[in-house]
Tab-separated table of C-alpha atoms in Angstrom:
chain	number	residue	atom	x	y	z
A	63	MET	CA	11.766	-12.404	33.284
A	64	VAL	CA	10.320	-9.002	32.432
A	65	VAL	CA	12.161	-8.315	29.184
A	66	GLU	CA	14.497	-10.339	27.010
A	67	MET	CA	16.887	-8.088	25.166
A	68	ASN	CA	20.332	-7.779	23.748
A	69	TYR	CA	19.730	-4.260	22.497
A	70	ASN	CA	19.709	-5.445	18.922
A	71	ASN	CA	16.408	-7.253	19.396
A	72	ILE	CA	13.946	-6.508	22.176
A	73	VAL	CA	11.223	-9.060	22.922
A	74	ILE	CA	8.438	-8.196	25.344
A	75	PRO	CA	7.437	-11.658	26.695
A	76	ASP	CA	3.952	-13.133	26.579
A	77	ASN	CA	3.417	-12.724	30.342
A	78	VAL	CA	3.637	-8.904	30.136
A	79	GLU	CA	0.293	-7.095	29.764
A	80	SER	CA	1.432	-3.473	29.804
A	81	ILE	CA	4.552	-1.599	28.760
A	82	GLY	CA	5.024	1.241	31.226
A	83	ASN	CA	5.313	4.934	30.575
A	84	TYR	CA	8.849	6.026	29.572
A	85	PHE	CA	10.012	2.373	29.291
A	86	MET	CA	12.837	3.167	26.827
A	87	TYR	CA	12.413	6.931	26.591
A	88	ASN	CA	15.246	8.474	24.568
A	89	ALA	CA	17.358	5.315	24.753
A	90	PRO	CA	20.858	6.184	23.531
A	91	LYS	CA	21.057	3.507	20.851
A	92	GLY	CA	18.702	2.307	18.106
A	93	ILE	CA	17.446	-1.279	17.955
A	94	ASN	CA	16.996	-3.654	15.038
A	95	LYS	CA	13.698	-5.234	16.063
A	96	LEU	CA	11.002	-4.784	18.702
A	97	THR	CA	8.574	-7.695	19.203
A	98	LEU	CA	5.546	-7.421	21.491
A	99	GLY	CA	4.292	-10.612	23.166
A	100	GLU	CA	0.798	-11.926	22.620
A	101	ASN	CA	-0.683	-10.616	25.895
A	102	VAL	CA	0.499	-7.009	25.701
A	103	LYS	CA	-2.644	-4.879	25.966
A	104	LYS	CA	-1.143	-1.411	26.278
A	105	VAL	CA	1.945	0.545	25.269
A	106	GLY	CA	2.369	3.403	27.748
A	107	GLN	CA	3.066	7.086	27.210
A	108	TYR	CA	6.483	7.851	25.732
A	109	ALA	CA	7.378	4.129	26.003
A	110	PHE	CA	9.578	4.117	22.885
A	111	TYR	CA	9.977	7.861	22.395
A	112	GLY	CA	12.931	8.948	20.309
A	113	ILE	CA	14.325	5.558	19.253
A	114	SER	CA	15.268	4.278	15.832
A	115	ILE	CA	13.637	0.836	15.521
A	116	GLY	CA	14.313	-1.118	12.334
A	117	THR	CA	11.195	-3.295	12.672
A	118	ILE	CA	8.208	-3.083	15.013
A	119	ASP	CA	6.635	-6.553	15.073
A	120	LEU	CA	3.094	-6.567	16.442
A	121	SER	CA	2.097	-9.827	14.720
A	122	GLN	CA	2.252	-11.882	17.934
A	123	THR	CA	-0.087	-9.606	19.886
A	124	THR	CA	-3.647	-10.854	20.181
A	125	LYS	CA	-4.932	-8.489	22.897
A	126	LEU	CA	-3.358	-5.114	22.112
A	127	GLU	CA	-5.918	-2.409	22.882
A	128	ALA	CA	-4.106	0.879	23.346
A	129	PHE	CA	-1.191	2.995	22.261
A	130	ASP	CA	-1.023	5.799	24.824
A	131	SER	CA	-0.099	9.332	23.819
A	132	TYR	CA	3.414	9.703	22.415
A	133	ALA	CA	3.999	5.901	22.635
A	134	PHE	CA	6.159	5.836	19.499
A	135	SER	CA	6.775	9.566	19.115
A	136	HIS	CA	10.002	10.517	17.299
A	137	VAL	CA	10.507	6.880	16.225
A	138	ASN	CA	11.999	5.984	12.863
A	139	THR	CA	10.971	2.563	11.570
A	140	GLY	CA	9.894	0.503	8.578
A	141	ASP	CA	6.419	-0.930	7.871
A	142	ILE	CA	3.910	-1.278	10.716
A	143	ILE	CA	0.753	-3.387	10.746
A	144	ILE	CA	-1.544	-2.399	13.623
A	145	PRO	CA	-3.460	-5.368	15.118
A	146	LYS	CA	-7.235	-5.429	14.700
A	147	THR	CA	-7.726	-5.413	18.487
A	148	LEU	CA	-6.432	-1.836	18.906
A	149	THR	CA	-9.243	0.497	20.043
A	150	ASP	CA	-7.262	3.501	21.304
A	151	TYR	CA	-4.675	5.258	19.122
A	152	GLY	CA	-3.290	7.972	21.415
A	153	HIS	CA	-2.558	11.588	20.658
A	154	TYR	CA	0.790	12.173	18.944
A	155	CYS	CA	1.327	8.405	18.865
A	156	PHE	CA	3.835	8.473	15.981
A	157	GLN	CA	4.638	12.198	16.095
A	158	THR	CA	7.606	13.551	14.143
A	159	GLY	CA	8.872	10.137	13.186
A	160	SER	CA	9.457	8.362	9.947
A	161	ILE	CA	7.546	5.243	8.835
A	162	SER	CA	7.604	3.412	5.520
A	163	GLU	CA	4.012	2.163	5.607
A	164	LEU	CA	1.258	2.072	8.233
A	165	ARG	CA	-1.619	-0.402	7.841
A	166	PHE	CA	-4.301	-1.861	10.055
A	167	GLU	CA	-5.342	-5.511	10.115
A	168	GLU	CA	-8.691	-6.366	8.578
A	169	GLN	CA	-11.697	-6.160	10.914
A	170	SER	CA	-10.029	-3.403	12.932
A	171	SER	CA	-11.739	-2.315	16.164
A	172	LEU	CA	-10.494	1.283	15.866
A	173	ARG	CA	-13.451	3.658	15.388
A	174	THR	CA	-11.956	7.085	16.174
A	175	LEU	CA	-8.532	8.438	15.314
A	176	GLY	CA	-7.227	10.763	18.043
A	177	ALA	CA	-6.037	14.335	17.724
A	178	ASN	CA	-2.644	14.854	16.119
A	179	ALA	CA	-2.415	11.164	15.269
A	180	PHE	CA	0.009	11.983	12.448
A	181	ASN	CA	1.609	15.202	13.662
A	182	GLY	CA	4.849	15.988	11.857
A	183	VAL	CA	5.386	12.412	10.723
A	184	ASN	CA	6.829	11.349	7.372
A	185	ILE	CA	5.125	8.258	5.954
A	186	ILE	CA	5.150	6.840	2.470
A	187	ASN	CA	1.751	5.090	2.690
A	188	VAL	CA	-1.074	5.252	5.272
A	189	TYR	CA	-4.013	2.865	4.967
A	190	LEU	CA	-6.627	3.734	7.569
A	191	PRO	CA	-8.770	0.804	8.734
A	192	ILE	CA	-12.123	-0.247	7.374
A	193	GLY	CA	-14.396	0.358	10.341
A	194	LEU	CA	-12.902	3.761	11.206
A	195	GLN	CA	-15.817	6.171	11.612
A	196	LYS	CA	-14.412	9.555	12.532
A	197	PHE	CA	-11.512	11.806	13.359
A	198	ALA	CA	-11.443	13.470	16.775
A	199	ALA	CA	-13.246	16.814	16.768
A	200	ASN	CA	-10.840	19.700	16.100
A	201	GLY	CA	-8.135	17.099	16.127
A	202	TYR	CA	-5.625	18.234	13.514
A	203	ILE	CA	-5.183	14.563	12.577
A	204	PHE	CA	-2.694	15.205	9.767
A	205	ARG	CA	-0.673	18.186	10.958
A	206	SER	CA	2.592	19.301	9.353
A	207	CYS	CA	3.177	15.817	7.980
A	208	SER	CA	4.350	14.352	4.707
A	209	ILE	CA	2.500	11.382	3.203
A	210	GLU	CA	2.855	10.010	-0.306
A	211	LYS	CA	-0.479	8.136	-0.262
A	212	LEU	CA	-3.420	8.245	2.173
A	213	TRP	CA	-6.228	5.686	1.838
A	214	LEU	CA	-9.574	6.469	3.510
A	215	PRO	CA	-12.272	3.830	4.139
A	216	ASN	CA	-15.941	4.225	3.229
A	217	THR	CA	-16.931	3.563	6.860
A	218	MET	CA	-16.184	7.205	7.755
A	219	ASN	CA	-19.506	8.715	8.817
A	220	THR	CA	-18.585	12.177	10.104
A	221	VAL	CA	-17.654	15.281	8.101
A	222	ILE	CA	-13.895	15.635	7.617
A	223	SER	CA	-13.132	19.313	8.199
A	224	GLN	CA	-10.183	21.289	6.894
A	225	GLY	CA	-8.798	21.206	10.456
A	226	ALA	CA	-8.076	17.497	10.074
A	227	PHE	CA	-5.405	18.529	7.556
A	228	TYR	CA	-3.683	21.407	9.256
A	229	LYS	CA	-0.622	23.594	8.829
A	230	GLY	CA	1.803	22.525	6.164
A	231	THR	CA	0.427	19.097	5.484
A	232	ASP	CA	1.991	17.546	2.395
A	233	ILE	CA	-0.111	14.686	1.021
A	234	ARG	CA	0.476	13.778	-2.593
A	235	ASN	CA	-2.341	11.294	-3.202
A	236	ILE	CA	-5.610	10.644	-1.352
A	237	GLU	CA	-7.534	7.541	-2.354
A	238	LEU	CA	-11.116	6.944	-1.229
A	239	GLN	CA	-12.630	3.489	-0.922
A	240	GLU	CA	-15.494	2.832	-3.330
A	241	ASP	CA	-18.843	4.186	-2.034
A	242	PHE	CA	-17.117	6.778	0.182
A	243	ASN	CA	-19.883	9.248	1.068
A	244	VAL	CA	-18.694	11.888	3.548
A	245	SER	CA	-18.151	15.589	2.987
A	246	MET	CA	-14.453	16.571	3.166
A	247	ASN	CA	-12.407	19.736	3.025
A	248	PHE	CA	-8.833	19.315	1.742
A	249	SER	CA	-8.136	23.046	1.309
A	250	ASN	CA	-5.141	22.854	3.688
A	251	VAL	CA	-3.463	20.224	1.485
A	252	SER	CA	-1.838	22.386	-1.144
A	253	THR	CA	-0.015	19.486	-2.824
A	254	LEU	CA	-3.185	17.846	-4.177
């Protein structure tokens, strides 16, 4: 069996290692819950593009390494906890969607956040992982997005330029972890 689904709940079984590009691209109906099996290593480009997903459950995954570009673009969902094994967070991964809260598991392996990681997305809370070191160069990480609270870890070791917060970014509260020691430019965030 490749996929077990009744369109209310989609379960990607443990024997699947990769979810292909365009797997459910622009599916005509939203789903209540998406659960990834423990051996899924990669979610392909545009795999869940344009779907309303009540819950994205990544708690079973123990080997997830990559979200390709646009993997969950235009997705509306609740809280998401990204597994600590993720090392590649693709460009436009959650573009123009809506998320209640995005967190990363402790001891995250993610070191660089890709360009346009939060392009046009509406999120209540974003907690970037301890261990994250930098944003992609000229990456417009937070572009035209709306975030109530952004938490940045003290493991950042590269200057955060104004380009990271680009064009109409609406962030109401930025919280820095104790001992945060990197130069930042928030001049593009007019709501601070």
